[in-house]
Amino acid sequence: MKQFIILLFAFLLATAGITAQQRYNPSEENLNNREAFQDMKFGVFIHWGIYSMMADGEWIMNNKNIDHREYATLADGFYPSRFNAATWVSHVKASGAKYICITTRHHDGFSMFGTKQSPYNIVDATPFRRDVIGELADECRRQGIRLHFYYSLLDWARADYYPIGRTGKGVGRTEQGDWESYHRFMLNQLTELLTNYGEVGAIWFDGKWDQPDHFDWRLREIYDHIHRIQPGCLIINNHHIAPLEGEDGQTFEKDLPGQNQSGYSGTATIGQLPLETCETMNRSWGYNITDKNYKSEKELIHYLVKAAGNNANLLMNVGPRPDGTFPDIAVQRYNAMGEWLKTYGETVYGTRGGDIGPRDWGVTTRKGNRLFVHILNLKDDALYLPIEAKQVKAVHFFAGRKPVKITRAADGIVLQLERIPDETDCVVEVEMR
Ligand code: FHN
């Protein structure tokens, strides 16, 4: 009996030890960065790589079963003669976005930064020989834009990415490999990304879904490694599931939090971390020359506002051309978003999801005692709001802050508008006292 109690005690101690070791305690800097991240509300996603030359998206190697050795010869011709980091960052600033998340290495395995871990990178393998990530990092610092790095966990080119996952089965990879070596490769590249480019706002992982659920990616080692180098760096993983220990944010792909129209977000229950949703401006992430399915200005603004109303940031993508320029339509759309934000930015930046959850007619955002009612789609000139506050005052956010008539209703108020709203976003500011 005595022996059993000793064993039980030892077991409990060991379990408590493991739990304590596994629990991630974010640094104060990290917690502050989470708040700052949520305040930014809008980021620009950039998918750019040697695949841009084929102008058919970033999955072309997989989709056309291109042998990865043949694909690698694309690098010899990659010379984005019109790439200018200052122009990119100026486009981003004009859009009103506050951060960039750029692909440093996508599933094709080509590194868009100067890495010592493999010669298959933009500096060593292309005639361009410039570290575009370094140039972008410098320019972001100059123009006050935060920089996040997209990093693919899966790799269609490396032999040590093994076992081969769900994708890239037809690209001529070997049938054996050394996972330990691949894991070390990723840690070493992450060290470079976190030491050579200044402060990194976030590492944004993608590709976990390539392996079966039970596969051990040893993510926690990767996360701890990142936080050891830059404790403030946020870790976001686009794994389409609920957040894992060690992460600092949760992202949703082509869905607002809680939705699953994309088919990616099925098991992604909403956790407690800062939220983000990423979306394409047309239907492609990487440059696609025939994809002209661009969302309208109104759709883009609605998506941004709905993200904010869902307490999330929006990361809106652009796929630059192989010459290093943003497609003209993308620039025009970003500018339109920026113009709108010049007037309405106050109702988006620095806000959190409002007191009233998303509805068919729109969303609410809140900052202090100011509730912003974003009416996006209302077929009436009156809007019922289930607001408990007894003393409220409402004005049109714009239109000279004209007062909006309020009538009391059961458990709430009714905003009496002068007409059925037809603007992109009719914002009523409700002062809650
Ligand atoms: O496979 C990628 C895809 O190419 C793109 O990078 C998106 C962005 O969220 N994520 C993956 C699909 O889930």
GROMACS .gro file of C-alpha atoms and ligand atoms in nm:
model
  446
    1MET     CA    1   0.000   0.000   0.000
    2LYS     CA    2   0.280   0.238   0.106
    3GLN     CA    3   0.458   0.160  -0.222
    4PHE     CA    4   0.140   0.235  -0.418
    5ILE     CA    5   0.100   0.575  -0.249
    6ILE     CA    6   0.463   0.666  -0.324
    7LEU     CA    7   0.416   0.567  -0.688
    8LEU     CA    8   0.092   0.765  -0.715
    9PHE     CA    9   0.260   1.069  -0.558
   10ALA     CA   10   0.554   1.041  -0.801
   11PHE     CA   11   0.311   1.012  -1.093
   12LEU     CA   12   0.115   1.321  -0.984
   13LEU     CA   13   0.435   1.519  -0.942
   14ALA     CA   14   0.555   1.414  -1.286
   15THR     CA   15   0.223   1.506  -1.448
   16ALA     CA   16   0.220   1.845  -1.277
   17GLY     CA   17   0.576   1.898  -1.404
   18ILE     CA   18   0.478   1.822  -1.762
   19THR     CA   19   0.176   2.053  -1.744
   20ALA     CA   20   0.384   2.336  -1.604
   21GLN     CA   21   0.646   2.282  -1.872
   22GLN     CA   22   0.387   2.282  -2.148
   23ARG     CA   23   0.203   2.591  -2.034
   24TYR     CA   24   0.309   2.894  -2.233
   25ASN     CA   25   0.335   3.222  -2.044
   26PRO     CA   26   0.352   3.505  -2.294
   27SER     CA   27   0.588   3.788  -2.206
   28GLU     CA   28   0.451   4.132  -2.124
   29GLU     CA   29   0.584   4.256  -2.457
   30ASN     CA   30   0.397   3.977  -2.631
   31LEU     CA   31   0.073   4.067  -2.453
   32ASN     CA   32   0.118   4.432  -2.549
   33ASN     CA   33   0.183   4.329  -2.908
   34ARG     CA   34  -0.139   4.129  -2.910
   35GLU     CA   35  -0.329   4.445  -2.818
   36ALA     CA   36  -0.140   4.649  -3.077
   37PHE     CA   37  -0.210   4.378  -3.335
   38GLN     CA   38  -0.583   4.397  -3.265
   39ASP     CA   39  -0.574   4.776  -3.286
   40MET     CA   40  -0.425   4.766  -3.638
   41LYS     CA   41  -0.730   4.586  -3.778
   42PHE     CA   42  -0.608   4.578  -4.139
   43GLY     CA   43  -0.307   4.415  -4.303
   44VAL     CA   44  -0.189   4.340  -4.656
   45PHE     CA   45  -0.101   3.979  -4.736
   46ILE     CA   46   0.161   3.931  -5.011
   47HIS     CA   47   0.206   3.601  -5.195
   48TRP     CA   48   0.513   3.632  -5.412
   49GLY     CA   49   0.761   3.377  -5.538
   50ILE     CA   50   0.914   3.231  -5.853
   51TYR     CA   51   0.571   3.080  -5.928
   52SER     CA   52   0.456   3.435  -6.014
   53MET     CA   53   0.640   3.394  -6.345
   54MET     CA   54   0.395   3.127  -6.456
   55ALA     CA   55   0.107   3.355  -6.359
   56ASP     CA   56  -0.120   3.074  -6.249
   57GLY     CA   57  -0.110   3.090  -5.869
   58GLU     CA   58   0.128   2.956  -5.607
   59TRP     CA   59   0.008   2.596  -5.629
   60ILE     CA   60   0.109   2.548  -5.993
   61MET     CA   61   0.388   2.299  -5.917
   62ASN     CA   62   0.140   2.073  -5.738
   63ASN     CA   63  -0.152   2.136  -5.974
   64LYS     CA   64   0.045   2.057  -6.289
   65ASN     CA   65   0.265   1.791  -6.132
   66ILE     CA   66   0.580   1.976  -6.231
   67ASP     CA   67   0.900   1.795  -6.135
   68HIS     CA   68   1.056   2.005  -5.859
   69ARG     CA   69   1.400   1.993  -6.029
   70GLU     CA   70   1.254   2.139  -6.348
   71TYR     CA   71   1.054   2.393  -6.146
   72ALA     CA   72   1.376   2.506  -5.974
   73THR     CA   73   1.514   2.630  -6.309
   74LEU     CA   74   1.255   2.908  -6.294
   75ALA     CA   75   1.487   3.075  -6.045
   76ASP     CA   76   1.745   3.131  -6.320
   77GLY     CA   77   1.502   3.364  -6.494
   78PHE     CA   78   1.361   3.547  -6.193
   79TYR     CA   79   1.450   3.912  -6.231
   80PRO     CA   80   1.173   4.139  -6.095
   81SER     CA   81   1.315   4.449  -6.260
   82ARG     CA   82   1.049   4.682  -6.127
   83PHE     CA   83   1.055   4.569  -5.765
   84ASN     CA   84   1.076   4.865  -5.534
   85ALA     CA   85   1.010   4.813  -5.164
   86ALA     CA   86   0.928   5.182  -5.116
   87THR     CA   87   0.653   5.160  -5.379
   88TRP     CA   88   0.505   4.850  -5.218
   89VAL     CA   89   0.499   5.005  -4.874
   90SER     CA   90   0.349   5.324  -5.018
   91HIS     CA   91   0.066   5.118  -5.171
   92VAL     CA   92   0.013   4.956  -4.834
   93LYS     CA   93   0.004   5.289  -4.656
   94ALA     CA   94  -0.240   5.426  -4.912
   95SER     CA   95  -0.471   5.133  -4.841
   96GLY     CA   96  -0.487   5.224  -4.474
   97ALA     CA   97  -0.338   4.887  -4.376
   98LYS     CA   98  -0.099   4.888  -4.083
   99TYR     CA   99   0.096   4.570  -4.145
  100ILE     CA  100   0.224   4.338  -4.415
  101CYS     CA  101   0.243   3.961  -4.402
  102ILE     CA  102   0.470   3.832  -4.679
  103THR     CA  103   0.558   3.482  -4.795
  104THR     CA  104   0.922   3.422  -4.702
  105ARG     CA  105   0.898   3.062  -4.822
  106HIS     CA  106   0.587   2.901  -4.966
  107HIS     CA  107   0.510   2.534  -5.028
  108ASP     CA  108   0.732   2.528  -5.339
  109GLY     CA  109   1.027   2.550  -5.098
  110PHE     CA  110   1.190   2.855  -5.257
  111SER     CA  111   1.315   3.107  -5.002
  112MET     CA  112   1.249   3.470  -5.088
  113PHE     CA  113   1.519   3.583  -4.845
  114GLY     CA  114   1.894   3.543  -4.821
  115THR     CA  115   1.931   3.220  -4.624
  116LYS     CA  116   2.244   3.025  -4.548
  117GLN     CA  117   2.044   2.707  -4.495
  118SER     CA  118   1.992   2.633  -4.866
  119PRO     CA  119   2.121   2.782  -5.192
  120TYR     CA  120   1.763   2.767  -5.324
  121ASN     CA  121   1.689   3.129  -5.242
  122ILE     CA  122   1.643   3.464  -5.414
  123VAL     CA  123   1.996   3.588  -5.342
  124ASP     CA  124   2.191   3.276  -5.442
  125ALA     CA  125   1.972   3.120  -5.710
  126THR     CA  126   1.841   3.413  -5.916
  127PRO     CA  127   2.015   3.676  -6.130
  128PHE     CA  128   1.834   3.937  -5.919
  129ARG     CA  129   2.055   3.856  -5.618
  130ARG     CA  130   1.868   4.099  -5.390
  131ASP     CA  131   1.719   4.012  -5.055
  132VAL     CA  132   1.371   4.150  -5.111
  133ILE     CA  133   1.266   4.064  -4.755
  134GLY     CA  134   1.554   4.272  -4.619
  135GLU     CA  135   1.465   4.565  -4.845
  136LEU     CA  136   1.103   4.538  -4.742
  137ALA     CA  137   1.193   4.519  -4.372
  138ASP     CA  138   1.401   4.838  -4.400
  139GLU     CA  139   1.126   5.020  -4.585
  140CYS     CA  140   0.856   4.906  -4.342
  141ARG     CA  141   1.061   5.047  -4.058
  142ARG     CA  142   1.103   5.373  -4.250
  143GLN     CA  143   0.732   5.411  -4.323
  144GLY     CA  144   0.600   5.274  -3.993
  145ILE     CA  145   0.444   4.948  -4.113
  146ARG     CA  146   0.470   4.628  -3.908
  147LEU     CA  147   0.608   4.323  -4.084
  148HIS     CA  148   0.490   3.963  -4.045
  149PHE     CA  149   0.648   3.662  -4.208
  150TYR     CA  150   0.448   3.384  -4.371
  151TYR     CA  151   0.642   3.056  -4.340
  152SER     CA  152   0.537   2.726  -4.494
  153LEU     CA  153   0.571   2.419  -4.278
  154LEU     CA  154   0.539   2.191  -4.576
  155ASP     CA  155   0.786   2.174  -4.862
  156TRP     CA  156   0.738   2.026  -5.208
  157ALA     CA  157   1.108   2.031  -5.296
  158ARG     CA  158   1.315   1.912  -5.000
  159ALA     CA  159   1.390   1.543  -4.964
  160ASP     CA  160   1.394   1.571  -4.586
  161TYR     CA  161   1.033   1.690  -4.577
  162TYR     CA  162   0.920   1.339  -4.510
  163PRO     CA  163   0.680   1.164  -4.489
  164ILE     CA  164   0.537   1.321  -4.803
  165GLY     CA  165   0.208   1.483  -4.709
  166ARG     CA  166  -0.131   1.505  -4.874
  167THR     CA  167  -0.005   1.743  -5.143
  168GLY     CA  168   0.287   1.757  -5.385
  169LYS     CA  169   0.266   1.387  -5.457
  170GLY     CA  170   0.338   1.426  -5.828
  171VAL     CA  171   0.645   1.653  -5.814
  172GLY     CA  172   0.909   1.384  -5.815
  173ARG     CA  173   1.017   1.376  -5.453
  174THR     CA  174   1.212   1.091  -5.296
  175GLU     CA  175   1.044   0.818  -5.101
  176GLN     CA  176   1.253   0.862  -4.790
  177GLY     CA  177   1.379   1.146  -4.578
  178ASP     CA  178   1.503   1.265  -4.245
  179TRP     CA  179   1.247   1.464  -4.051
  180GLU     CA  180   1.500   1.562  -3.787
  181SER     CA  181   1.705   1.737  -4.056
  182TYR     CA  182   1.396   1.918  -4.190
  183HIS     CA  183   1.296   2.032  -3.842
  184ARG     CA  184   1.647   2.166  -3.782
  185PHE     CA  185   1.635   2.341  -4.121
  186MET     CA  186   1.316   2.520  -4.021
  187LEU     CA  187   1.456   2.623  -3.682
  188ASN     CA  188   1.770   2.759  -3.850
  189GLN     CA  189   1.572   2.954  -4.109
  190LEU     CA  190   1.350   3.096  -3.838
  191THR     CA  191   1.661   3.204  -3.647
  192GLU     CA  192   1.769   3.394  -3.958
  193LEU     CA  193   1.429   3.552  -4.008
  194LEU     CA  194   1.421   3.661  -3.645
  195THR     CA  195   1.776   3.794  -3.625
  196ASN     CA  196   1.848   3.950  -3.965
  197TYR     CA  197   1.542   4.167  -4.025
  198GLY     CA  198   1.480   4.356  -3.701
  199GLU     CA  199   1.161   4.326  -3.505
  200VAL     CA  200   0.921   4.075  -3.656
  201GLY     CA  201   0.555   4.132  -3.575
  202ALA     CA  202   0.449   3.772  -3.632
  203ILE     CA  203   0.546   3.442  -3.782
  204TRP     CA  204   0.246   3.312  -3.977
  205PHE     CA  205   0.267   2.939  -4.033
  206ASP     CA  206   0.083   2.745  -4.300
  207GLY     CA  207   0.072   2.383  -4.413
  208LYS     CA  208   0.017   2.184  -4.095
  209TRP     CA  209  -0.290   2.043  -4.266
  210ASP     CA  210  -0.059   1.862  -4.513
  211GLN     CA  211   0.001   1.584  -4.263
  212PRO     CA  212  -0.253   1.369  -4.078
  213ASP     CA  213  -0.385   1.509  -3.747
  214HIS     CA  214  -0.176   1.270  -3.535
  215PHE     CA  215   0.151   1.376  -3.704
  216ASP     CA  216   0.399   1.526  -3.457
  217TRP     CA  217   0.533   1.847  -3.610
  218ARG     CA  218   0.708   1.931  -3.281
  219LEU     CA  219   0.549   2.271  -3.310
  220ARG     CA  220   0.603   2.355  -2.948
  221GLU     CA  221   0.981   2.338  -2.996
  222ILE     CA  222   0.945   2.572  -3.293
  223TYR     CA  223   0.722   2.811  -3.099
  224ASP     CA  224   0.954   2.818  -2.798
  225HIS     CA  225   1.250   2.875  -3.029
  226ILE     CA  226   1.078   3.180  -3.179
  227HIS     CA  227   0.979   3.320  -2.842
  228ARG     CA  228   1.331   3.270  -2.710
  229ILE     CA  229   1.468   3.490  -2.990
  230GLN     CA  230   1.187   3.747  -2.998
  231PRO     CA  231   0.948   3.702  -2.705
  232GLY     CA  232   0.722   3.971  -2.848
  233CYS     CA  233   0.679   3.802  -3.185
  234LEU     CA  234   0.327   3.670  -3.231
  235ILE     CA  235   0.280   3.316  -3.353
  236ILE     CA  236  -0.016   3.257  -3.576
  237ASN     CA  237  -0.073   2.921  -3.742
  238ASN     CA  238  -0.317   2.877  -4.027
  239HIS     CA  239  -0.391   2.519  -3.928
  240HIS     CA  240  -0.769   2.559  -3.952
  241ILE     CA  241  -0.823   2.427  -3.597
  242ALA     CA  242  -0.861   2.584  -3.252
  243PRO     CA  243  -0.542   2.755  -3.119
  244LEU     CA  244  -0.263   2.537  -2.981
  245GLU     CA  245  -0.049   2.602  -2.673
  246GLY     CA  246   0.226   2.848  -2.755
  247GLU     CA  247   0.033   3.047  -3.017
  248ASP     CA  248  -0.057   3.414  -2.986
  249GLY     CA  249  -0.331   3.463  -3.243
  250GLN     CA  250  -0.586   3.271  -3.445
  251THR     CA  251  -0.642   3.314  -3.815
  252PHE     CA  252  -0.929   3.208  -4.036
  253GLU     CA  253  -0.890   3.152  -4.408
  254LYS     CA  254  -1.154   3.301  -4.637
  255ASP     CA  255  -1.403   3.302  -4.350
  256LEU     CA  256  -1.509   3.538  -4.079
  257PRO     CA  257  -1.461   3.380  -3.737
  258GLY     CA  258  -1.731   3.125  -3.678
  259GLN     CA  259  -1.819   3.085  -4.047
  260ASN     CA  260  -1.727   2.792  -4.266
  261GLN     CA  261  -1.806   2.895  -4.621
  262SER     CA  262  -1.456   2.811  -4.739
  263GLY     CA  263  -1.468   2.455  -4.610
  264TYR     CA  264  -1.140   2.520  -4.423
  265SER     CA  265  -1.283   2.636  -4.093
  266GLY     CA  266  -1.490   2.331  -3.994
  267THR     CA  267  -1.311   2.251  -3.669
  268ALA     CA  268  -1.182   2.598  -3.601
  269THR     CA  269  -1.370   2.692  -3.285
  270ILE     CA  270  -1.301   3.048  -3.179
  271GLY     CA  271  -1.044   3.067  -2.900
  272GLN     CA  272  -0.943   3.349  -2.666
  273LEU     CA  273  -0.657   3.487  -2.877
  274PRO     CA  274  -0.660   3.787  -3.114
  275LEU     CA  275  -0.838   3.699  -3.436
  276GLU     CA  276  -0.761   3.755  -3.801
  277THR     CA  277  -0.923   3.653  -4.127
  278CYS     CA  278  -0.733   3.636  -4.455
  279GLU     CA  279  -0.896   3.676  -4.793
  280THR     CA  280  -0.805   3.702  -5.160
  281MET     CA  281  -0.887   4.016  -5.355
  282ASN     CA  282  -0.973   3.810  -5.663
  283ARG     CA  283  -0.978   3.431  -5.626
  284SER     CA  284  -0.602   3.368  -5.621
  285TRP     CA  285  -0.327   3.418  -5.365
  286GLY     CA  286  -0.027   3.411  -5.601
  287TYR     CA  287  -0.035   3.617  -5.924
  288ASN     CA  288  -0.287   3.475  -6.170
  289ILE     CA  289  -0.298   3.653  -6.503
  290THR     CA  290  -0.646   3.535  -6.604
  291ASP     CA  291  -0.818   3.580  -6.268
  292LYS     CA  292  -1.012   3.903  -6.305
  293ASN     CA  293  -1.267   3.815  -6.038
  294TYR     CA  294  -1.181   4.112  -5.823
  295LYS     CA  295  -1.414   4.196  -5.539
  296SER     CA  296  -1.574   4.537  -5.570
  297GLU     CA  297  -1.466   4.830  -5.351
  298LYS     CA  298  -1.789   4.794  -5.158
  299GLU     CA  299  -1.736   4.422  -5.099
  300LEU     CA  300  -1.385   4.483  -4.973
  301ILE     CA  301  -1.492   4.758  -4.735
  302HIS     CA  302  -1.780   4.542  -4.612
  303TYR     CA  303  -1.539   4.256  -4.548
  304LEU     CA  304  -1.309   4.482  -4.348
  305VAL     CA  305  -1.596   4.620  -4.143
  306LYS     CA  306  -1.746   4.277  -4.086
  307ALA     CA  307  -1.409   4.145  -3.971
  308ALA     CA  308  -1.389   4.433  -3.719
  309GLY     CA  309  -1.745   4.362  -3.606
  310ASN     CA  310  -1.640   4.002  -3.550
  311ASN     CA  311  -1.351   4.129  -3.337
  312ALA     CA  312  -1.100   4.027  -3.605
  313ASN     CA  313  -0.839   4.184  -3.830
  314LEU     CA  314  -0.856   4.157  -4.206
  315LEU     CA  315  -0.549   4.043  -4.401
  316MET     CA  316  -0.628   4.125  -4.764
  317ASN     CA  317  -0.407   3.960  -5.022
  318VAL     CA  318  -0.225   4.077  -5.332
  319GLY     CA  319  -0.022   3.858  -5.568
  320PRO     CA  320   0.249   4.080  -5.723
  321ARG     CA  321   0.346   4.024  -6.085
  322PRO     CA  322   0.680   3.863  -6.176
  323ASP     CA  323   0.821   4.209  -6.257
  324GLY     CA  324   0.770   4.308  -5.893
  325THR     CA  325   0.466   4.535  -5.932
  326PHE     CA  326   0.120   4.504  -5.780
  327PRO     CA  327  -0.154   4.446  -6.042
  328ASP     CA  328  -0.320   4.779  -6.128
  329ILE     CA  329  -0.665   4.668  -6.013
  330ALA     CA  330  -0.525   4.566  -5.677
  331VAL     CA  331  -0.365   4.910  -5.635
  332GLN     CA  332  -0.692   5.077  -5.728
  333ARG     CA  333  -0.890   4.865  -5.479
  334TYR     CA  334  -0.640   4.924  -5.196
  335ASN     CA  335  -0.656   5.298  -5.266
  336ALA     CA  336  -1.034   5.289  -5.246
  337MET     CA  337  -1.018   5.115  -4.910
  338GLY     CA  338  -0.769   5.376  -4.792
  339GLU     CA  339  -0.993   5.661  -4.907
  340TRP     CA  340  -1.285   5.515  -4.715
  341LEU     CA  341  -1.068   5.466  -4.408
  342LYS     CA  342  -0.961   5.832  -4.417
  343THR     CA  343  -1.314   5.919  -4.316
  344TYR     CA  344  -1.427   5.613  -4.125
  345GLY     CA  345  -1.098   5.479  -3.985
  346GLU     CA  346  -1.191   5.593  -3.636
  347THR     CA  347  -1.480   5.345  -3.636
  348VAL     CA  348  -1.247   5.055  -3.724
  349TYR     CA  349  -0.890   5.106  -3.596
  350GLY     CA  350  -0.843   5.045  -3.226
  351THR     CA  351  -1.195   4.909  -3.187
  352ARG     CA  352  -1.315   4.572  -3.066
  353GLY     CA  353  -1.626   4.380  -3.165
  354GLY     CA  354  -1.927   4.581  -3.041
  355ASP     CA  355  -2.202   4.499  -2.793
  356ILE     CA  356  -2.436   4.368  -3.059
  357GLY     CA  357  -2.307   4.064  -3.247
  358PRO     CA  358  -2.303   4.050  -3.629
  359ARG     CA  359  -2.648   4.066  -3.788
  360ASP     CA  360  -2.786   4.051  -4.143
  361TRP     CA  361  -2.802   4.431  -4.150
  362GLY     CA  362  -2.439   4.481  -4.038
  363VAL     CA  363  -2.210   4.485  -3.737
  364THR     CA  364  -2.107   4.698  -3.441
  365THR     CA  365  -1.763   4.801  -3.318
  366ARG     CA  366  -1.676   4.970  -2.991
  367LYS     CA  367  -1.415   5.202  -2.850
  368GLY     CA  368  -1.462   5.318  -2.491
  369ASN     CA  369  -1.819   5.440  -2.453
  370ARG     CA  370  -1.861   5.489  -2.828
  371LEU     CA  371  -2.055   5.219  -3.010
  372PHE     CA  372  -2.030   5.235  -3.387
  373VAL     CA  373  -2.328   5.085  -3.565
  374HIS     CA  374  -2.224   4.990  -3.918
  375ILE     CA  375  -2.538   4.959  -4.126
  376LEU     CA  376  -2.433   4.770  -4.439
  377ASN     CA  377  -2.753   4.622  -4.565
  378LEU     CA  378  -3.083   4.751  -4.430
  379LYS     CA  379  -3.411   4.761  -4.619
  380ASP     CA  380  -3.582   4.985  -4.364
  381ASP     CA  381  -3.546   5.336  -4.226
  382ALA     CA  382  -3.555   5.215  -3.866
  383LEU     CA  383  -3.320   4.983  -3.682
  384TYR     CA  384  -3.385   4.809  -3.351
  385LEU     CA  385  -3.081   4.770  -3.125
  386PRO     CA  386  -3.095   4.552  -2.814
  387ILE     CA  387  -2.893   4.795  -2.603
  388GLU     CA  388  -2.937   4.795  -2.231
  389ALA     CA  389  -2.797   5.142  -2.160
  390LYS     CA  390  -3.066   5.377  -2.034
  391GLN     CA  391  -2.897   5.695  -2.143
  392VAL     CA  392  -2.782   5.689  -2.502
  393LYS     CA  393  -2.736   5.954  -2.767
  394ALA     CA  394  -2.689   5.883  -3.138
  395VAL     CA  395  -2.542   6.081  -3.427
  396HIS     CA  396  -2.445   6.006  -3.784
  397PHE     CA  397  -2.072   5.944  -3.765
  398PHE     CA  398  -2.032   6.143  -4.082
  399ALA     CA  399  -2.284   6.387  -4.236
  400GLY     CA  400  -2.198   6.666  -3.995
  401ARG     CA  401  -2.268   6.449  -3.693
  402LYS     CA  402  -2.638   6.503  -3.745
  403PRO     CA  403  -2.840   6.364  -3.451
  404VAL     CA  404  -3.028   6.041  -3.509
  405LYS     CA  405  -3.369   6.020  -3.347
  406ILE     CA  406  -3.402   5.746  -3.089
  407THR     CA  407  -3.720   5.586  -2.963
  408ARG     CA  408  -3.735   5.343  -2.674
  409ALA     CA  409  -3.846   4.989  -2.734
  410ALA     CA  410  -3.870   4.672  -2.529
  411ASP     CA  411  -3.517   4.593  -2.400
  412GLY     CA  412  -3.356   4.833  -2.640
  413ILE     CA  413  -3.383   5.135  -2.868
  414VAL     CA  414  -3.485   5.205  -3.225
  415LEU     CA  415  -3.274   5.430  -3.444
  416GLN     CA  416  -3.507   5.635  -3.664
  417LEU     CA  417  -3.317   5.711  -3.983
  418GLU     CA  418  -3.437   5.971  -4.233
  419ARG     CA  419  -3.428   5.723  -4.521
  420ILE     CA  420  -3.330   5.369  -4.609
  421PRO     CA  421  -2.947   5.382  -4.602
  422ASP     CA  422  -2.784   5.340  -4.941
  423GLU     CA  423  -2.423   5.434  -4.871
  424THR     CA  424  -2.141   5.174  -4.852
  425ASP     CA  425  -2.158   5.185  -4.474
  426CYS     CA  426  -2.401   5.409  -4.286
  427VAL     CA  427  -2.226   5.454  -3.952
  428VAL     CA  428  -2.426   5.572  -3.654
  429GLU     CA  429  -2.229   5.654  -3.343
  430VAL     CA  430  -2.412   5.572  -3.025
  431GLU     CA  431  -2.276   5.732  -2.714
  432MET     CA  432  -2.332   5.499  -2.422
  433ARG     CA  433  -2.344   5.680  -2.091
  434FHN     O1  434  -0.197   2.649  -4.944
  434FHN     C1  435  -0.200   2.777  -4.892
  434FHN     C2  436  -0.235   2.878  -4.996
  434FHN     O2  437  -0.146   2.872  -5.100
  434FHN     C3  438  -0.232   3.016  -4.934
  434FHN     O3  439  -0.103   3.045  -4.889
  434FHN     C4  440  -0.328   3.022  -4.821
  434FHN     C5  441  -0.333   3.151  -4.747
  434FHN     O4  442  -0.411   3.142  -4.636
  434FHN     N1  443  -0.305   2.917  -4.722
  434FHN     C6  444  -0.292   2.780  -4.774
  434FHN     C7  445  -0.418   2.710  -4.785
  434FHN     O5  446  -0.476   2.691  -4.660
   0.00000   0.00000   0.00000
